[in-house]
Short mmCIF file of C-alpha atoms in Angstrom, two decimals:
data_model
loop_
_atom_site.label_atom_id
_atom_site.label_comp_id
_atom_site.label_asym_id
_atom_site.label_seq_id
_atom_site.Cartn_x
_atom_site.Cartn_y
_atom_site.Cartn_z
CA UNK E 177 0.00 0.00 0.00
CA UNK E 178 2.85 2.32 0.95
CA UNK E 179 4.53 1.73 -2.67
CA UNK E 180 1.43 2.70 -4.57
CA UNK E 181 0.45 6.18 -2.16
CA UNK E 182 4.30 6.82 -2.86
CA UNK E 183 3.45 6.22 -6.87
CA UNK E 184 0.41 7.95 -6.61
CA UNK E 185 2.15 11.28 -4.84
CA UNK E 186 5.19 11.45 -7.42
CA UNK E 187 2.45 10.92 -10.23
CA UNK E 188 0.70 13.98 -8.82
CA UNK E 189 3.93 16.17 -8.35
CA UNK E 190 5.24 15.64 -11.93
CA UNK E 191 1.59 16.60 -13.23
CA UNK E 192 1.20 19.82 -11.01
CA UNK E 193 4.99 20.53 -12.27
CA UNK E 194 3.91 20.17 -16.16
CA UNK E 195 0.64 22.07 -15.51
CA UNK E 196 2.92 24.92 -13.66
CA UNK E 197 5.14 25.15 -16.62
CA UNK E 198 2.56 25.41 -18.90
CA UNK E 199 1.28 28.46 -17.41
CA UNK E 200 4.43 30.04 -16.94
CA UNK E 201 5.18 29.26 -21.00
CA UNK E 202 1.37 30.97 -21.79
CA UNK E 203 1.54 33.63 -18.61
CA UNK E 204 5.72 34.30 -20.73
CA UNK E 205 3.93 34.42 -23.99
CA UNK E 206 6.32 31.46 -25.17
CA UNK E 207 3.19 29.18 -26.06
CA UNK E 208 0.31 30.36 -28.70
CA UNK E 209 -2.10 27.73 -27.78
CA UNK E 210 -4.28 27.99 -24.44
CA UNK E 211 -4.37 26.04 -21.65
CA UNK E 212 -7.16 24.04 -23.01
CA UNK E 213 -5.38 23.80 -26.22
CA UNK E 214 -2.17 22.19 -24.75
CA UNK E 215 -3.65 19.63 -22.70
CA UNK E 216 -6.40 18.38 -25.91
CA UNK E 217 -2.72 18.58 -28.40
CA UNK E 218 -1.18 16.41 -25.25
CA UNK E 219 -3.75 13.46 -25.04
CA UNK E 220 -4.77 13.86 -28.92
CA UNK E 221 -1.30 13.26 -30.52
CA UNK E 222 1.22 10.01 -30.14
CA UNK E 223 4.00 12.46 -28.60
CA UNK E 224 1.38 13.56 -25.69
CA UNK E 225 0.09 10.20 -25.23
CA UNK E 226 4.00 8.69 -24.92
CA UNK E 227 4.91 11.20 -22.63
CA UNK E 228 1.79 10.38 -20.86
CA UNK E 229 2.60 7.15 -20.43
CA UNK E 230 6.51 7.75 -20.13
CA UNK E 231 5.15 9.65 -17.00
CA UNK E 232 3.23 7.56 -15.15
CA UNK E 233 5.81 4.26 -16.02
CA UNK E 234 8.36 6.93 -13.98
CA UNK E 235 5.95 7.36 -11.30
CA UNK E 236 5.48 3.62 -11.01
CA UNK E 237 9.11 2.56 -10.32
CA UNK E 238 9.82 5.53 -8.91
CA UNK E 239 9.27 4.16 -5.39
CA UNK E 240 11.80 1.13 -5.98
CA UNK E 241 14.58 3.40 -7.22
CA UNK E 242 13.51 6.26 -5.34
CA UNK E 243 13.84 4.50 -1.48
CA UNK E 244 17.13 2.73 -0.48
CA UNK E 245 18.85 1.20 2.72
CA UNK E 246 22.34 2.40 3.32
CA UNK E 247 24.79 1.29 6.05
CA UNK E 248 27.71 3.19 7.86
CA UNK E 249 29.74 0.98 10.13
CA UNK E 250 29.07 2.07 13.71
CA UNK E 251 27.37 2.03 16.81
CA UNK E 252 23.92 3.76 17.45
CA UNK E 253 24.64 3.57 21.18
CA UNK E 254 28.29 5.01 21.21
CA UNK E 255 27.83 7.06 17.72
CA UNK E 256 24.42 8.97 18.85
CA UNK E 257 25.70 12.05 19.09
CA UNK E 258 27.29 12.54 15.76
CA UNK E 259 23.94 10.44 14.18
CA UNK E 260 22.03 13.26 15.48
CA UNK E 261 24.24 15.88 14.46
CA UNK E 262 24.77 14.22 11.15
CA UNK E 263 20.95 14.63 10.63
CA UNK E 264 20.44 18.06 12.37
CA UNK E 265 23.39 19.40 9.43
CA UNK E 266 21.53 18.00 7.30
CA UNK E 267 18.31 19.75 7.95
CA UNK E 268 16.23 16.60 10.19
CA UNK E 269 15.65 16.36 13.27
CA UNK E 270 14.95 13.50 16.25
CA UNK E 271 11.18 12.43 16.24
CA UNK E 272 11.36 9.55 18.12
CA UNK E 273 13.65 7.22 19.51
CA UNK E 274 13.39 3.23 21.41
CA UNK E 275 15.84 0.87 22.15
CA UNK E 276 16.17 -0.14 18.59
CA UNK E 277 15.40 2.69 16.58
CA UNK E 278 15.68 6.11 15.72
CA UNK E 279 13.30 8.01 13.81
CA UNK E 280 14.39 11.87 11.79
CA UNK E 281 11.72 13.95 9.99
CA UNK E 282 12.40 16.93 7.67
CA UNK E 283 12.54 20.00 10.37
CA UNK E 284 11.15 22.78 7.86
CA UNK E 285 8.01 22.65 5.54
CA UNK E 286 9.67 23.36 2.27
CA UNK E 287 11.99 20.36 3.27
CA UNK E 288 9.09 18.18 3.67
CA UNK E 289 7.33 19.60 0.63
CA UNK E 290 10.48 19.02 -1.41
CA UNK E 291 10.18 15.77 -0.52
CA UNK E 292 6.29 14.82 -0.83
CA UNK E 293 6.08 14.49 3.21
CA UNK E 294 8.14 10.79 2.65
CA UNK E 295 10.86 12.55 4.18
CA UNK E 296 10.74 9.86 7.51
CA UNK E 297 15.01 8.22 7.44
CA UNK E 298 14.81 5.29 10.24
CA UNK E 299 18.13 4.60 11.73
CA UNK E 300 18.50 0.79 13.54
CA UNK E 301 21.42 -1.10 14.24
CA UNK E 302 22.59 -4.38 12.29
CA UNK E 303 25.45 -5.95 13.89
CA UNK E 304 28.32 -3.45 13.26
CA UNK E 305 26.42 -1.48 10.61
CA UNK E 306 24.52 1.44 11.39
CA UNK E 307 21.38 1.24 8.74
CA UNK E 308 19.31 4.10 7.17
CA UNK E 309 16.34 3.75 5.89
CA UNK E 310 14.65 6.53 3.53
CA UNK E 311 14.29 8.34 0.09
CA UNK E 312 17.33 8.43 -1.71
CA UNK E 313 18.75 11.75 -2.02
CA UNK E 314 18.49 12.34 1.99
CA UNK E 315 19.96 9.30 2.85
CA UNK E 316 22.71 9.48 0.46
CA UNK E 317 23.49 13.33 2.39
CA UNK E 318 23.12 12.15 5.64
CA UNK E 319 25.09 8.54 4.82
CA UNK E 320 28.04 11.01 3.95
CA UNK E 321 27.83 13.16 6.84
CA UNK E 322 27.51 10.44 9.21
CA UNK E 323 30.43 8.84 7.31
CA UNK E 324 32.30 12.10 7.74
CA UNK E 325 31.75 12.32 11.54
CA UNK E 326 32.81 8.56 12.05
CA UNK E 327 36.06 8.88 10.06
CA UNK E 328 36.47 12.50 12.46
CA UNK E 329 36.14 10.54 15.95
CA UNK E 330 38.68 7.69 14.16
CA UNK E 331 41.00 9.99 14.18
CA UNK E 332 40.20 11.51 17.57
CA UNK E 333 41.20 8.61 19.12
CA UNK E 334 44.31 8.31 17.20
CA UNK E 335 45.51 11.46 18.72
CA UNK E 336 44.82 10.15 22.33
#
């Protein structure tokens, strides 16, 4: 169920974002044809219907390729500081937290927005492997900056 609302809301963002640039091409003056006009020339001719379905193909895989688990080696228990302060750099913050788990959400709106309110990265331990859970692109920023603070208390200790 989660894949298809996750379909579903991409399928809806790249639609508002074609309708948007639409009306900024007619509002410009770069497009002769009304709003009416473009959307009958889009689902009347082979080029609208392909990127029609072009579109919503996207959408459909979008949550496979779009959601990934990433691991940093590490401990949640010894590491929690710089986990949180790997997430709060990169613009999350600590929703909840139980023995197993931690849970970040997007701290600002347009973050969330940005993100079609899937912006929820669960952090868990797997035998030496810190593991996040999420959309892509935040995971990939926070993977790095987690990565980052790791290699920074490595060599920390090597100066002790």
């Amino acid at each position: 169920m989660r894949y298809l609302i996750r379909s579903i809301k991409f399928l809806v963002a790249l639609f508002v974002i074609y309708l948007a640039a639409v009306w900024i091409m007619i509002e410009a003056g770069a497009s002769m044809l009304t709003m009416r006009e473009t959307l009958q020339v889009l689902v009347h001719t082979t080029r609208g219907i392909v990127l029609i379905v072009a579109i919503v193909v996207w959408a459909a895989v979008y949550p496979m390729i779009g959601f990934v688990s990433r691991r940093v080696e590490g401990d949640m228990t010894e590491d929690r500081e710089r986990i949180i302060a790997a997430f709060i750099s990169a613009g999350y913050v600590l929703r909840s937290e139980d023995g197993e788990q931690m849970r970040f959400r997007a701290a600002g709106l347009f973050h969330k927005l940005r993100l079609l309110f899937e912006d929820e990265i669960t952090v868990s331990q797997y035998g030496q492997w810190i593991v996040l859970d999420g959309i892509r692109r935040s995971v990939a920023d926070v993977q790095m900056r987690l990565r980052t603070g790791l290699n920074n208390r490595s060599d920390e200790d090597k100066d002790k």
